Coordinates of C-alpha atoms in Angstrom, one line a residue:
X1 CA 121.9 -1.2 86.5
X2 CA 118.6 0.8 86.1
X3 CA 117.7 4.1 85.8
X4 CA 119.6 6.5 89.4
X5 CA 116.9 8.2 90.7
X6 CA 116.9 11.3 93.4
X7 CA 115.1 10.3 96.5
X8 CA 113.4 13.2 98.0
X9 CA 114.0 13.0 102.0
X10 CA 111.1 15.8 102.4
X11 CA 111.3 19.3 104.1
X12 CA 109.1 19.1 106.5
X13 CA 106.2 16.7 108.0
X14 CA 103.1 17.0 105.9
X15 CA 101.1 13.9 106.0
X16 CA 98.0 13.8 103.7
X17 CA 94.2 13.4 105.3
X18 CA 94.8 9.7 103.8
X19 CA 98.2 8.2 104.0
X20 CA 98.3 6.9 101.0
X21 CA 98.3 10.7 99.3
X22 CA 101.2 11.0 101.2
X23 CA 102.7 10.7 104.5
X24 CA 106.1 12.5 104.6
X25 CA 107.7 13.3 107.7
X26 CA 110.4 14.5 110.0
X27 CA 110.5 13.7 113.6
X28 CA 113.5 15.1 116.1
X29 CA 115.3 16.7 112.8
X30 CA 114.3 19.6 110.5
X31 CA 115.7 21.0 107.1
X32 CA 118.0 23.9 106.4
X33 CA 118.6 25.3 103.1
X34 CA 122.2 25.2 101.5
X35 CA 122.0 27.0 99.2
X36 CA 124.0 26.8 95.5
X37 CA 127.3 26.4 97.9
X38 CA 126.5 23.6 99.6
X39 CA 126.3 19.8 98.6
X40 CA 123.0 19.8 98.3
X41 CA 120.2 22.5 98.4
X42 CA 118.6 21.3 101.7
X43 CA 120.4 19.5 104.2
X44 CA 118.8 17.8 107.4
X45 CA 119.5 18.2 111.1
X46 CA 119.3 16.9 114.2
X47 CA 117.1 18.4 116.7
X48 CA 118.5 19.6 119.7
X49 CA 119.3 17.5 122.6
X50 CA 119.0 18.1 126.7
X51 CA 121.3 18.0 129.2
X52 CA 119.9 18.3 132.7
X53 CA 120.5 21.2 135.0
X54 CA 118.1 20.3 137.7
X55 CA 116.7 17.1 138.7
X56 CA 113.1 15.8 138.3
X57 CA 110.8 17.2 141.2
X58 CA 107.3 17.0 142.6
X59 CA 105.1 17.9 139.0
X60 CA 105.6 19.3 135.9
X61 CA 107.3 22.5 134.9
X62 CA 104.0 24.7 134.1
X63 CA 106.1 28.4 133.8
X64 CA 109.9 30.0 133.6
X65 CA 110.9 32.9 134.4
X66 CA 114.5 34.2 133.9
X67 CA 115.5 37.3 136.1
X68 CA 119.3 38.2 135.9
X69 CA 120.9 35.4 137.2
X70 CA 118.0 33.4 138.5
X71 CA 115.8 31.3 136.6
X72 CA 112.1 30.9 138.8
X73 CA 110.3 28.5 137.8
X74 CA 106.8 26.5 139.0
X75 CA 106.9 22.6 139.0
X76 CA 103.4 21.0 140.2
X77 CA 102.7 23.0 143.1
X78 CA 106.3 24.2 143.7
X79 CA 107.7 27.8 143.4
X80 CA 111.5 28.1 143.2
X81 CA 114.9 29.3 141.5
X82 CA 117.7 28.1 140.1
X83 CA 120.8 29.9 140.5
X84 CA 123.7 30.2 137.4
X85 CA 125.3 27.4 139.2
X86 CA 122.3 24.8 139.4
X87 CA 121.1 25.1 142.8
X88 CA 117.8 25.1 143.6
X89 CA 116.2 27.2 145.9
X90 CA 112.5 26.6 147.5
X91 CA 110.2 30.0 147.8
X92 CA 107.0 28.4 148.4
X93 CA 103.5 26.4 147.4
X94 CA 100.7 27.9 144.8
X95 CA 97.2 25.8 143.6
X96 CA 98.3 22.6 141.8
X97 CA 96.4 22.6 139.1
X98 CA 95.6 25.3 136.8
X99 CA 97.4 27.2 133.6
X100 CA 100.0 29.3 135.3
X101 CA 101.7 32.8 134.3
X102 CA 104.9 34.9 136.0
X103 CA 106.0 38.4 134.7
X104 CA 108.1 40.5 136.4
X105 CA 108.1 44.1 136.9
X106 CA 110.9 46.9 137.3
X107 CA 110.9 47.2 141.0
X108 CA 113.9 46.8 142.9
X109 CA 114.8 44.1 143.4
X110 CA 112.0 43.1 141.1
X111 CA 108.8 41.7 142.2
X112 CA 107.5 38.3 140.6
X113 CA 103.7 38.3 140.0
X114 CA 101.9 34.9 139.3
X115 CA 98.7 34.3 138.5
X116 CA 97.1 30.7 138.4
X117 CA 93.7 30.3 136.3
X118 CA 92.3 27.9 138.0
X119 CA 88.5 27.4 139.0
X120 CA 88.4 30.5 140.8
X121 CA 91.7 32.1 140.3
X122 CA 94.9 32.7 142.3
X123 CA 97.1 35.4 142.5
X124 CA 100.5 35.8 144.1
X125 CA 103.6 38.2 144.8
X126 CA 107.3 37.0 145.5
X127 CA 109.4 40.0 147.6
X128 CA 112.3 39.5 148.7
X129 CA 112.7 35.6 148.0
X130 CA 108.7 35.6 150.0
X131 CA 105.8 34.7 148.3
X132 CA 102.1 35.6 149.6
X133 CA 98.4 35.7 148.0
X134 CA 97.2 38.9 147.0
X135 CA 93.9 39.5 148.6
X136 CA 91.9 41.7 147.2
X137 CA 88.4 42.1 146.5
X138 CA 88.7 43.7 143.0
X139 CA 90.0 40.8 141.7
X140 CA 88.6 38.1 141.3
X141 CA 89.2 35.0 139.6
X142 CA 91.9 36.1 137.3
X143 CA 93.0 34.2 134.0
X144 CA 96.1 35.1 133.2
X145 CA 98.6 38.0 134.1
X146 CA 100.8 40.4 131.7
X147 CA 103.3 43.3 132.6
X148 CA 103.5 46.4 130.5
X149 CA 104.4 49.9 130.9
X150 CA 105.2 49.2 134.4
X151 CA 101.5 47.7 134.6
X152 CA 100.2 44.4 135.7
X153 CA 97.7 43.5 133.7
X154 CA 95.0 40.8 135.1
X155 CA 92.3 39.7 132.6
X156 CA 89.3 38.9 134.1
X157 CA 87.0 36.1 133.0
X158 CA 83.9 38.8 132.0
X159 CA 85.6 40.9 129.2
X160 CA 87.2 43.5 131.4
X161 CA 90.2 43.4 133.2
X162 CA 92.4 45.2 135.8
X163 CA 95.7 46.8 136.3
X164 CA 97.5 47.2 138.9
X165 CA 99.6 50.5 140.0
X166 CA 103.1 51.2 138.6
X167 CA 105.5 48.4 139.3
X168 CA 103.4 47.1 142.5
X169 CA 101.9 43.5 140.9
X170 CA 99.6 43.7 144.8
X171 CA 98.3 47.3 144.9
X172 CA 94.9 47.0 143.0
X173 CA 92.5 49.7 142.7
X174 CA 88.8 48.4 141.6
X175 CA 88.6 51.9 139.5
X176 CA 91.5 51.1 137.3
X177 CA 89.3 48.8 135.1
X178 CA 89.6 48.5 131.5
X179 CA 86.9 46.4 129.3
X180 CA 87.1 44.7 125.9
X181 CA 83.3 45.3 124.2
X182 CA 84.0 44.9 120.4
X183 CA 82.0 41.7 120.7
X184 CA 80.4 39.8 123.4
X185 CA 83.0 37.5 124.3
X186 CA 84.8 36.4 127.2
X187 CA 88.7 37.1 127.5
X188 CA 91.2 34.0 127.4
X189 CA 94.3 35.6 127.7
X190 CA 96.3 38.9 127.6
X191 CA 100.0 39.2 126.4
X192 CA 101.9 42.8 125.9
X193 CA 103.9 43.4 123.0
X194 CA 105.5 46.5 122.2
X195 CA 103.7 49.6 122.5
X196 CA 100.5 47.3 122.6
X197 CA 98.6 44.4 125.1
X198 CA 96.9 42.0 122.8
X199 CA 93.5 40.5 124.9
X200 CA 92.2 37.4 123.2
X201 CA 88.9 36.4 123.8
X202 CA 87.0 33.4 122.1
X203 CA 86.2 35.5 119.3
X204 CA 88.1 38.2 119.1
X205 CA 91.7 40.3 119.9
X206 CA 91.6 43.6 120.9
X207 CA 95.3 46.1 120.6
X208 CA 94.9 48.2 123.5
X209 CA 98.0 50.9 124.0
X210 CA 98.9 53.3 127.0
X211 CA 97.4 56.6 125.9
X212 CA 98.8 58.1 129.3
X213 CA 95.6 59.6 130.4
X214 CA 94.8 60.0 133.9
X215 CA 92.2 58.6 134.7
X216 CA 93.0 55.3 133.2
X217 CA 95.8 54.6 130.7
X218 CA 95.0 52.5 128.2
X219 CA 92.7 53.0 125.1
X220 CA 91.7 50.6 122.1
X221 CA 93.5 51.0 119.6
X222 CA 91.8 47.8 117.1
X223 CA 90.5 45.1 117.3
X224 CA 90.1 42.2 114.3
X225 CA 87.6 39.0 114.7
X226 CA 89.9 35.9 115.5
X227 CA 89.9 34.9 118.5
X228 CA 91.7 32.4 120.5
X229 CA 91.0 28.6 120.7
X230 CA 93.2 27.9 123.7
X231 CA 95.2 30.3 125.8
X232 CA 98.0 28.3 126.6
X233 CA 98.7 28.1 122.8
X234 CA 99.7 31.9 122.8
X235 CA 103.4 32.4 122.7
X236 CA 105.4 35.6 122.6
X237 CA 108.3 35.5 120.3
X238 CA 111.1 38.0 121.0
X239 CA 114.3 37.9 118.5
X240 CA 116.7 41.0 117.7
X241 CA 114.6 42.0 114.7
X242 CA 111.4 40.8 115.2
X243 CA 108.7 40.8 118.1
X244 CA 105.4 38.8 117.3
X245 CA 102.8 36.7 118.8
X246 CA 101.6 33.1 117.7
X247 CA 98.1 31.3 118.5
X248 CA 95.7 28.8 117.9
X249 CA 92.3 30.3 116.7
X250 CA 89.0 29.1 116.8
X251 CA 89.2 27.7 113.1
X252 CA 92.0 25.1 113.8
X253 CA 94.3 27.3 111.9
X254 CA 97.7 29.0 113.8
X255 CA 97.9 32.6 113.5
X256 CA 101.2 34.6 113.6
X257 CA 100.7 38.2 114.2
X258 CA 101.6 40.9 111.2
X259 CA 100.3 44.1 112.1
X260 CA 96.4 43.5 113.2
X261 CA 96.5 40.3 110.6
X262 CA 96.7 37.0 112.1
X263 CA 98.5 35.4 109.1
X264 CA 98.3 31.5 108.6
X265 CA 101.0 29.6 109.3
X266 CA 99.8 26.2 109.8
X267 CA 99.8 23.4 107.1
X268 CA 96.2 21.6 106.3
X269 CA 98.1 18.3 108.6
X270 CA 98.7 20.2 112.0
X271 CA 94.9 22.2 111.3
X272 CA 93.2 18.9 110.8
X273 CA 95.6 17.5 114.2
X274 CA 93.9 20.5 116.0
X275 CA 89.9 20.0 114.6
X276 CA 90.4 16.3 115.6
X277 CA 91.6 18.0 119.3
X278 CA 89.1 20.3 119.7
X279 CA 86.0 18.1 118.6
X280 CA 87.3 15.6 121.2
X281 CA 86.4 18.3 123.6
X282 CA 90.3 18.7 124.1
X283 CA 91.0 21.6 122.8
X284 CA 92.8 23.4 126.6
X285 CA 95.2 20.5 126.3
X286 CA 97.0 23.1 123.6
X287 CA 99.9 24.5 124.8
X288 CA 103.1 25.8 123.4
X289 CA 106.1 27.8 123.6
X290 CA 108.6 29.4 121.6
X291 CA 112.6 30.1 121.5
X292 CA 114.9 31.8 119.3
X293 CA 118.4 31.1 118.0
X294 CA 120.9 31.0 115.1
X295 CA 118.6 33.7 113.3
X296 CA 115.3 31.7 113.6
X297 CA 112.5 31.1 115.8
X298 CA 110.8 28.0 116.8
X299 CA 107.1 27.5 118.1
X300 CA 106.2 24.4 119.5
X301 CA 103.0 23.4 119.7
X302 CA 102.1 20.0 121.9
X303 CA 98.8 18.3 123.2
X304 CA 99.6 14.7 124.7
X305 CA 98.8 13.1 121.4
X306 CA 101.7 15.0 119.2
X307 CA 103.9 18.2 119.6
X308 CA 104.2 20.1 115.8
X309 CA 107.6 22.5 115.8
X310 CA 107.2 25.6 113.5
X311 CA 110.5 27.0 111.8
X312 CA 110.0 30.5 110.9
X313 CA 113.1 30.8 108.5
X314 CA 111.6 28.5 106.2
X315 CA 108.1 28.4 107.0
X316 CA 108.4 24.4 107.3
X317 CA 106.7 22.0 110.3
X318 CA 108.6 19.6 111.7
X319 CA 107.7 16.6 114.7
X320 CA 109.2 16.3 117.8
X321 CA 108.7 13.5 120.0
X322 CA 110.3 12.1 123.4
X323 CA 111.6 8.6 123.9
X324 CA 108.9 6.7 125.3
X325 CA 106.4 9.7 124.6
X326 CA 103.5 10.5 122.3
X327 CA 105.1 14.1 122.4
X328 CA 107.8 16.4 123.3
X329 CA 108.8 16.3 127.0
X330 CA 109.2 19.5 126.9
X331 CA 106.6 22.3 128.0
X332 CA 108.5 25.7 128.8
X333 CA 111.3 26.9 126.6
X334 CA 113.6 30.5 127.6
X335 CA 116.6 32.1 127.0
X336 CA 118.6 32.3 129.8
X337 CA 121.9 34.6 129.8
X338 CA 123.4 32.8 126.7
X339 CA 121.7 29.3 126.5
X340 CA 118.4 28.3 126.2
X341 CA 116.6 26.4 129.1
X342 CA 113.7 24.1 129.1
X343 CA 111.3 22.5 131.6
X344 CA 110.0 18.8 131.4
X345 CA 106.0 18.6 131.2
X346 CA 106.1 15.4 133.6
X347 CA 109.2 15.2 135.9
X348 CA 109.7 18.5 137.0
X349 CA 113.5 18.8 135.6
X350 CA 115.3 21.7 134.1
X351 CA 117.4 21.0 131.3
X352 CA 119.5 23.3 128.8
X353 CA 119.3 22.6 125.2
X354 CA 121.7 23.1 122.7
X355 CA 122.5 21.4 119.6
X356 CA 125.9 20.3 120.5
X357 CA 124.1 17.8 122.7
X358 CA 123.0 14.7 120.8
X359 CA 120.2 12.6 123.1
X360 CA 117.8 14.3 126.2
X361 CA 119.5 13.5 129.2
X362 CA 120.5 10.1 128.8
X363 CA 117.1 8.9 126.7
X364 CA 117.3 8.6 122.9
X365 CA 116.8 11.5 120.6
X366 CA 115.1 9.1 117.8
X367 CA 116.1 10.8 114.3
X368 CA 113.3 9.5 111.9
X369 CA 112.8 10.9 108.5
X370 CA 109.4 9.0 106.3
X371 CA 110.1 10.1 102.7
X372 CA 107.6 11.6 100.5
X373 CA 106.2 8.6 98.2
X374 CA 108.4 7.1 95.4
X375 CA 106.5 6.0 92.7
X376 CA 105.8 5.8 88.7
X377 CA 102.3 5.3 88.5
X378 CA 100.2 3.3 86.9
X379 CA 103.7 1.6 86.8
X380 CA 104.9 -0.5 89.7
X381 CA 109.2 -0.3 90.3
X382 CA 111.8 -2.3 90.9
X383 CA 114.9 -1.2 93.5
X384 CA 117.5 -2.6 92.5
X385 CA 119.7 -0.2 95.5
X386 CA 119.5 2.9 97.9
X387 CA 122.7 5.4 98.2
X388 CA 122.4 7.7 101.1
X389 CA 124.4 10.4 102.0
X390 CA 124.8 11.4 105.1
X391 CA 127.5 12.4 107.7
X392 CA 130.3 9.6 108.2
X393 CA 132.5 9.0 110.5
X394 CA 130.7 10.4 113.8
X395 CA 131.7 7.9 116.3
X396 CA 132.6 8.6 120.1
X397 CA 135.3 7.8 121.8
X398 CA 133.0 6.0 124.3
X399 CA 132.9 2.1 125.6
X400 CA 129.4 1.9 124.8
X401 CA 129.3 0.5 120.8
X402 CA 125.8 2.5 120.5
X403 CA 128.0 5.7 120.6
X404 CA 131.3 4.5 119.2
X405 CA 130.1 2.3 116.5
X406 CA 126.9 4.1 115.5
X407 CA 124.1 2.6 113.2
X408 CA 121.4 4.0 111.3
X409 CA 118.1 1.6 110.5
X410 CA 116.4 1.8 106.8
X411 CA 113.5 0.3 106.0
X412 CA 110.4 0.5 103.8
X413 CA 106.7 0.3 103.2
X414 CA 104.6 -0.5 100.0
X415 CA 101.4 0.7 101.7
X416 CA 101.2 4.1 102.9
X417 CA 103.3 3.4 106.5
X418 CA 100.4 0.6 107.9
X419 CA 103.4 -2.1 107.6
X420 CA 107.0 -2.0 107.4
X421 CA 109.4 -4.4 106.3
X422 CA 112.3 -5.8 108.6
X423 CA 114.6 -2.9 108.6
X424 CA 118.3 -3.6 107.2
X425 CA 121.4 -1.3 109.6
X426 CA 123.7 0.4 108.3
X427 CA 127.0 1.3 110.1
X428 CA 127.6 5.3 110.3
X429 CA 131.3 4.8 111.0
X430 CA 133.7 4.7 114.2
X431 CA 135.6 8.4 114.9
X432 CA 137.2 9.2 111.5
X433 CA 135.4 6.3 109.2
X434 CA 134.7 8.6 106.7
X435 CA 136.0 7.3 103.6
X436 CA 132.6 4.6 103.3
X437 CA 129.4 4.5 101.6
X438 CA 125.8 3.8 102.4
X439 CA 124.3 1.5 100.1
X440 CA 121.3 -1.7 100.3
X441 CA 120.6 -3.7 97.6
X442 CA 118.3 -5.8 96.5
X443 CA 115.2 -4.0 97.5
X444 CA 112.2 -5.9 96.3
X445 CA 109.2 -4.0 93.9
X446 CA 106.3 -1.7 94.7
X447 CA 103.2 -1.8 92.7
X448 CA 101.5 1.3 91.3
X449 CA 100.9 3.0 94.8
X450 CA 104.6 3.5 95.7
X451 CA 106.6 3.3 98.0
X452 CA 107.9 5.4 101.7
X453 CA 111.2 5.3 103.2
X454 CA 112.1 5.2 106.7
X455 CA 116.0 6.4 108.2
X456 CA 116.2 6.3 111.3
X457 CA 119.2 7.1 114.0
X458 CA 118.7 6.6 117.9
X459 CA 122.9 7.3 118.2
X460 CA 123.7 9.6 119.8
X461 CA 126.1 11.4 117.4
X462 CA 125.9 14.1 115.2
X463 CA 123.3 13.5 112.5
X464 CA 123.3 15.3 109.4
X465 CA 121.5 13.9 106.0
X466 CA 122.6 15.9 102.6
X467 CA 120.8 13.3 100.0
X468 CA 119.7 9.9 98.9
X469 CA 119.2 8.1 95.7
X470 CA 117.4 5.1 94.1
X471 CA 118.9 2.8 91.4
X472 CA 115.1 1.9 90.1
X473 CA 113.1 0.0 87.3
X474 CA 110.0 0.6 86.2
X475 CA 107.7 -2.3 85.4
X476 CA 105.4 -3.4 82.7
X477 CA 102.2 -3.9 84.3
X478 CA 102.6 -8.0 84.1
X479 CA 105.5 -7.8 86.5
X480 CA 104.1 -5.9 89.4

């Protein structure tokens, strides 16, 4: 026996510029710290899974709305709602294409504003279950759509933008104009929070706040020089104790709000993700959303390349990624009532999301965690065996032996993840199996450069990964 090694499973994905600096990652899980009470100090979870609530329909989901106990919702050119009890209810037909946004205001019953940011720019009112174009020659060609202080707020493509009267998203005056001037750029997106509505243009975001004057209400209040690289990546995030926005800005970094400071949240990896994006020319592709649970937050940010998933307890990124997919299927995240609901960018279904379900509606949830590198240089290693602990025993009580006799697939690669050896399976145990061990043998060398390891579970069972270890030589220099 040689020397037993801890194997670090990672906290978080954090590939290098070059894979072979390092190429660590976690896709469709995401670390939690323990803590001295635990096993170990950081333990690895699943992801959560989807079950469906509504089928697939004619496009995408591109915005959700929850409203008491009605969830709206736009799929491809659709407008509808789905009750508590999963029906699905048809209002009517908006532009196809186009970033959409749907706020709500305190009328009674409450009025749905939507706004589509198209080529020339649509607006729209639901009353009463009936939805009609606003027409009206103030505005024109809006980009986006907030509510506030009873306020509809409709940036316009020119810096200015207009709001409409007190819990009426259709009555316009031309008058009630407000204008962002602290530089000379044009307006992206606004989004209210708190006592404030943020307006993001290329280059900057200006705070205006409802100063209750007569005339016209709101008033600058600051404004900081970061703009916004692409307004679908703005995301409101709304928990108990903390309301904050999160953004892409024009320097490829993301930006979480902290007073009038757009703080850095984003590793070198996901900026880099986003340069290569934007200097394709694909930088409106952005778009992400946001959801909060179990005393956290998540942002996810996806393109049709990758989705990156930002945990704001620890500050750590982690990949998601769909069966089949180069990204996450989903596109809209919100709480509804007491669960969270979510909308699938390609088929149009609504799903709920939960962590007590273990694949997305039917498809594999793929588990996959690519260690950070193992190695002694300028020494190569020997393996002699890999221990990995992880929850036993998680079998179904299901005909099907993916569920009842899960597996979980290990393999390796000695140069930076271009090639990976034929992976060996492990069994994860029937229902109550727990009294096992995970262990290979016989592992092979790796020279100087290291080594990455790859666990991965498509099961769906409850995955949960406390720590790993190497039995390990190193190696004279002849032997590698």
């Amino acid at each position: 026996m040689g020397r037993l090694v801890p194997l670090s499973l990672g906290l978080r994905s954090n590939a290098a510029r070059n894979k072979q600096a390092g190429a660590a990652k976690l896709t469709n899980c995401f670390a939690e710290e323990q803590g001295e009470d635990g096993k170990n100090q950081w333990i690895i979870y699943a992801s959560e899974g989807l079950r469906e609530i509504r089928p697939s329909a004619s496009g995408g989901v591109r915005e959700l709305l929850p409203v008491g106990d009605r969830l709206y919702a736009v799929a491809g050119a659709t407008v509808l709602y789905i009750t508590a009890g999963g029906s699905a209810v048809f209002i009517g037909n908006i532009d196809p294409a186009g970033n959409v946004y749907m706020r709500r205001n305190r009328a009674e019953p409450p009025q749905i504003g939507i706004v589509v940011a198209g080529a020339e720019g649509t607006a729209y009112v639901i009353e009463d279950d009936v939805i009609e174009q606003i027409t009206s020659e103030y505005l024109v060609s809006p980009i986006g759509l907030a509510w506030h202080d009873g306020y509809g707020i409709y940036p316009l493509p020119n810096g200015r933008y207009l709001i409409s009267a007190i819990d009426d998203f259709s009555s316009i005056d031309g008058l009630d104009e407000g204008v962002c001037e602290s530089k000379p750029d044009e307006l992206v997106r606004s989004e209210a929070i708190g006592r404030l509505v943020a307006h993001f243009g290329t280059d900057s975001i200006e705070f205006h706040a409802n100063v209750g004057d007569a005339d016209f209400p709101y008033e600058r209040q600051e404004a900081i020089g970061i703009g916004c690289l692409a307004p679908r990546s703005v995301a409101l995030v709304e928990t108990p104790n903390l309301e904050t926005l999160i953004w892409v800005a024009p320097d490829h970094t993301v930006r979480r709000l902290e007073g009038y400071s757009g703080v850095v949240i984003s590793t070198n990896e996901v900026s880099d993700l986003i340069q290569a994006l934007a200097s394709a020319g694909r930088a409106n592709e952005l778009s992400a959303t946001a959801w909060a649970g179990s005393g956290r937050f998540f942002y996810a940010l996806s393109c049709e390349d990758w989705t990156k998933v930002y945990d704001s307890r620890t500050g750590f990124w982690h990949d998601r990624k769909s069966y089949g997919l180069n990204r996450w299927r989903i596109s809209e995240a919100r709480r509804w009532g007491n669960r969270i609901v979510a909308g699938d960018h390609y088929t149009g279904a609504i799903y709920e999301m939960s962590d007590t379900f273990f694949d997305e509606a039917g498809n594999y949830l793929v588990k996959e965690i690519v260690t950070p590198y193992v190695h002694a240089f300028p020494h190569g290693v020997r393996f002699n065996a890999l221990f990995l602990d992880i929850a036993l025993g998680v079998g179904r009580n299901d005909p099907d032996p993916h569920m009842s006799d899960p597996t979980i697939l290990i393999d390796w690669s000695n140069d930076g993840g271009a090639s990976w050896c034929v992976p060996r399976e492990e069994k994860l145990g029937a229902i109550g199996q727990r009294n096992r061990r995970i262990r290979i043998n016989r592992l092979g060398v790796c020279g100087p450069k290291g080594r990455l390891f790859r666990f991965r579970i498509s099961a769906p069972v409850e995955t949960v990964v406390m720590s790993a270890s190497v039995d390990m030589d190193i190696l004279e220099p002849a032997h590698v």
